[in-house]
Amino acid sequence: MYTVNFPGLANQYRADFPILSQNINGHPLVYLDNAASTQRPTAVIEELARYYREDHANVHRGLHTLSNRATALFEKARASVARYLNAKQAESIVFTRGTTEGINLVAESWGTQNLRRGDLVVLTEMEHHANLIPWQIAARKTGAILRFLPIQGDTGEIEWNELEELCRQGNVRMIALTHISNSLGCINPIKYVCQTAKKYGAVTLIDAAQSAGHAPLDVEDIGCDFLAFSSHKSCGPTGIGVLYGRKELLDSMEPYQTGGEMIVSVDWNEAKWKPAPHRFEAGTPHIAGAVGLAKALEYLESIGRHRIEESDHFFGLAAAERLRELPKMRLLGPAADRAGIVSFQLGSIHAHDLVAFADQYGIALRGGHHCNQPLMRKLGLMSSARASFYFYNTEAEIDRLVSVLRDAAKYFGE
Ligand code: ALA
């Protein structure tokens, strides 16, 4: 039926997600809001409970057995994340609250220390607010200038050779971009961007919020300086995320927050910081979150990230193919190489109305500007509706989505 084949991971793994087997508003739940947050498998839910039941104490402080056990688990989680990203050292992994905090940390600490008046920070027009506003603030504080690689209409494609042009012309110090766009579903050529940046001595930051739980990521191969992602979009707990940074860069940066456990020594008027990652982890961290995240990454690896990537590819293409059948459908994002994220505008129906209509039939979509206000404005939209898929979704759920949207079009007179 489709030009791509259903990889069928749901047959094997859907049962691992207890939340999916419920009715919403009298209909079986069709969860298509995975770009906002994925669901958790039983293995992660149970690991969190087990940690609190058996191993919890504060980390890096106590000398007692429980504290040592919690510390060992927390540091083991760091090592697991490093392995997952193929980082050379566990010390390159900073635990944060999520992608947003990771990018804020870099923009504030690296940015305000290194950017000078007239330096360029290059972003794309499809950045999430979390990879835009921190740079606006860093630019305001330092006199640096933001430049945006433009997208080409609804497909979101970018002329990547413009990056090299920019690098040739100006003093580009930082290139920060998303790997997978949360609203367009484009997959950006991050390795090419990092290679170009290196040629011109620019530092790179990858927003991997939409890719870390969906595709293989190898920071050595990509060649990035920083990469941030969130656990809750990768089957792990909320409230925890990861910032990968090249160790020498992290060690050259001032702390983002200060307080307990990030210091070597403190006097009344001054303090000395620990090396990275601990200088960036002031206060009691989200220990259970780190333990749960390690379990989530183990779970994803047991499925195979290539298989998840292939599954996303199927859903992105198949959903786009089917949605195109609907009259007055305006689809956003690229035609071919796309992730499992499909945003659209159906006639003149407001995205919020569409989401509310779909919810009555148990379908969870997102509608709004997706934290991409300037992008939506450029596309001439106030908002869009978005279906975002994961490996536990089924082909039948695409059918259900299309059928409910058909009914919505009738209901709203389109
Ligand atoms: N960044 C998340 C999304 O795109 C919340 O929905």
XYZ file of N, CA, C and O in Angstrom, residues 119-184:
264
model
N 31.092 39.181 16.484
C 31.171 37.742 16.175
C 29.810 37.256 15.678
O 28.769 37.775 16.098
N 29.829 36.223 14.845
C 28.559 35.682 14.347
C 28.208 34.367 15.038
O 29.072 33.501 15.218
N 26.937 34.264 15.394
C 26.375 32.990 15.860
C 25.394 32.561 14.771
O 24.448 33.292 14.469
N 25.638 31.398 14.163
C 24.789 30.964 13.047
C 23.790 29.916 13.531
O 24.177 28.914 14.160
N 22.526 30.183 13.244
C 21.432 29.253 13.579
C 20.670 28.987 12.283
O 20.970 29.588 11.257
N 19.673 28.121 12.317
C 18.805 27.981 11.146
C 17.445 28.590 11.487
O 17.146 28.844 12.661
N 16.631 28.765 10.469
C 15.300 29.347 10.713
C 14.340 28.334 11.336
O 13.206 28.667 11.616
N 14.783 27.095 11.492
C 13.861 26.097 12.069
C 14.192 25.773 13.522
O 13.719 24.778 14.052
N 14.990 26.626 14.173
C 15.347 26.293 15.562
C 14.158 26.444 16.509
O 13.361 27.374 16.391
N 14.084 25.522 17.436
C 13.146 25.601 18.568
C 13.532 26.836 19.395
O 14.714 27.217 19.420
N 12.573 27.430 20.073
C 12.886 28.606 20.904
C 14.043 28.325 21.863
O 14.785 29.227 22.229
N 14.189 27.064 22.261
C 15.256 26.700 23.222
C 16.643 26.822 22.602
O 17.642 26.888 23.318
N 16.710 26.818 21.260
C 18.006 27.035 20.609
C 18.014 28.373 19.875
O 18.724 28.549 18.896
N 17.206 29.287 20.358
C 17.154 30.628 19.763
C 17.301 31.685 20.867
O 18.247 32.481 20.863
N 16.387 31.609 21.847
C 16.377 32.670 22.863
C 17.690 32.714 23.673
O 18.220 33.798 23.927
N 18.273 31.554 24.058
C 19.551 31.639 24.796
C 20.620 32.393 24.000
O 21.426 33.139 24.579
N 20.600 32.226 22.650
C 21.601 32.917 21.814
C 21.261 34.385 21.666
O 22.147 35.235 21.531
N 19.945 34.713 21.674
C 19.561 36.135 21.643
C 20.135 36.838 22.874
O 20.675 37.939 22.795
N 20.027 36.155 24.022
C 20.504 36.769 25.272
C 22.029 36.879 25.261
O 22.600 37.918 25.613
N 22.696 35.799 24.806
C 24.172 35.838 24.751
C 24.614 36.953 23.803
O 25.589 37.670 24.080
N 23.897 37.123 22.687
C 24.255 38.170 21.721
C 24.053 39.552 22.348
O 24.886 40.444 22.195
N 22.945 39.689 23.083
C 22.682 40.982 23.723
C 23.789 41.329 24.728
O 24.229 42.461 24.843
N 24.255 40.300 25.452
C 25.277 40.563 26.484
C 26.645 40.849 25.880
O 27.469 41.511 26.499
N 26.930 40.271 24.696
C 28.312 40.329 24.186
C 28.472 41.206 22.951
O 29.602 41.505 22.564
N 27.377 41.553 22.305
C 27.498 42.308 21.041
C 27.649 41.389 19.835
O 27.890 41.864 18.719
N 27.553 40.081 20.053
C 27.602 39.153 18.910
C 26.322 39.326 18.077
O 25.340 39.919 18.537
N 26.371 38.798 16.851
C 25.240 38.977 15.918
C 24.708 37.598 15.515
O 25.490 36.684 15.239
N 23.388 37.455 15.488
C 22.785 36.190 15.055
C 22.553 36.215 13.550
O 22.093 37.217 13.004
N 22.871 35.101 12.906
C 22.587 34.947 11.470
C 21.804 33.645 11.294
O 22.084 32.662 11.982
N 20.855 33.643 10.355
C 19.985 32.478 10.193
C 20.110 31.897 8.795
O 19.971 32.637 7.819
N 20.357 30.605 8.711
C 20.335 29.938 7.412
C 18.869 29.798 7.032
O 18.085 29.173 7.770
N 18.459 30.376 5.887
C 17.028 30.396 5.567
C 16.498 29.048 5.085
O 17.232 28.291 4.447
N 15.255 28.773 5.370
C 14.602 27.572 4.836
C 13.909 27.929 3.525
O 13.532 29.080 3.301
N 13.765 26.916 2.667
C 13.145 27.139 1.358
C 11.680 26.709 1.413
O 11.365 25.550 1.166
N 10.796 27.591 1.807
C 9.356 27.298 1.772
C 8.951 26.144 2.681
O 9.645 25.836 3.660
N 7.829 25.502 2.332
C 7.220 24.500 3.207
C 8.081 23.257 3.436
O 7.901 22.551 4.419
N 8.982 22.958 2.493
C 9.776 21.732 2.667
C 10.799 21.895 3.786
O 11.264 20.907 4.346
N 11.172 23.126 4.066
C 12.144 23.373 5.129
C 13.572 23.128 4.698
O 14.494 23.192 5.517
N 13.771 22.827 3.401
C 15.148 22.551 2.975
C 16.016 23.800 3.071
O 15.542 24.918 2.925
N 17.287 23.563 3.307
C 18.256 24.660 3.475
C 19.340 24.496 2.414
O 19.755 23.370 2.118
N 19.770 25.602 1.841
C 20.922 25.579 0.921
C 22.166 25.550 1.795
O 22.648 26.592 2.248
N 22.700 24.372 2.024
C 23.776 24.262 3.016
C 25.074 24.934 2.583
O 25.904 25.275 3.413
N 25.233 25.134 1.235
C 26.483 25.803 0.835
C 26.520 27.271 1.280
O 27.585 27.871 1.341
N 25.353 27.815 1.676
C 25.344 29.191 2.212
C 26.125 29.281 3.531
O 26.596 30.344 3.914
N 26.238 28.147 4.197
C 26.971 28.145 5.469
C 28.443 28.475 5.217
O 29.047 29.290 5.917
N 28.999 27.824 4.216
C 30.412 28.054 3.915
C 30.626 29.516 3.490
O 31.612 30.143 3.887
N 29.668 30.040 2.729
C 29.732 31.449 2.319
C 29.825 32.361 3.543
O 30.679 33.231 3.636
N 28.916 32.101 4.491
C 28.883 32.904 5.722
C 30.203 32.804 6.465
O 30.750 33.796 6.944
N 30.717 31.563 6.552
C 31.966 31.346 7.283
C 33.113 32.103 6.607
O 33.996 32.620 7.276
N 33.088 32.149 5.265
C 34.148 32.851 4.535
C 34.094 34.352 4.799
O 35.107 35.011 4.911
N 32.841 34.856 4.908
C 32.688 36.315 5.003
C 32.922 36.874 6.404
O 33.464 37.957 6.557
N 32.460 36.128 7.407
C 32.431 36.749 8.733
C 33.142 35.919 9.779
O 33.643 34.833 9.502
N 33.149 36.451 10.963
C 33.812 35.764 12.057
C 32.800 34.856 12.761
O 32.267 35.203 13.818
N 32.523 33.714 12.154
C 31.545 32.793 12.748
C 32.208 32.075 13.920
O 33.203 31.368 13.743
N 31.666 32.268 15.119
C 32.267 31.635 16.309
C 31.479 30.407 16.754
O 32.014 29.497 17.362
N 30.170 30.433 16.503
C 29.308 29.326 16.968
C 28.285 28.995 15.883
O 27.697 29.899 15.288
N 28.112 27.692 15.622
C 27.009 27.241 14.766
C 26.183 26.286 15.627
O 26.696 25.265 16.095
N 24.935 26.665 15.869
C 24.066 25.859 16.739
C 22.817 25.488 15.956
O 22.121 26.375 15.465
N 22.574 24.201 15.809
C 21.412 23.814 14.995
C 20.787 22.522 15.478
O 21.425 21.711 16.169
N 19.529 22.380 15.072
C 18.812 21.166 15.433
C 19.183 20.045 14.467
O 19.423 20.297 13.285
N 19.224 18.828 14.981
C 19.478 17.671 14.124
C 18.207 17.344 13.343
O 18.215 17.281 12.128
N 17.093 17.185 14.101
C 15.792 16.917 13.468
C 14.824 18.017 13.906
O 14.658 18.253 15.106
N 14.208 18.673 12.936
C 13.287 19.763 13.274
C 12.026 19.219 13.942
O 11.401 18.294 13.417
N 11.626 19.840 15.064
C 10.452 19.357 15.799
C 9.152 19.716 15.097
O 8.109 19.186 15.444
N 9.207 20.631 14.121
C 7.941 20.917 13.437
C 7.968 20.527 11.968
O 6.917 20.235 11.408
N 9.133 20.493 11.338
C 9.169 20.165 9.910
C 9.579 18.718 9.654
O 9.356 18.192 8.564
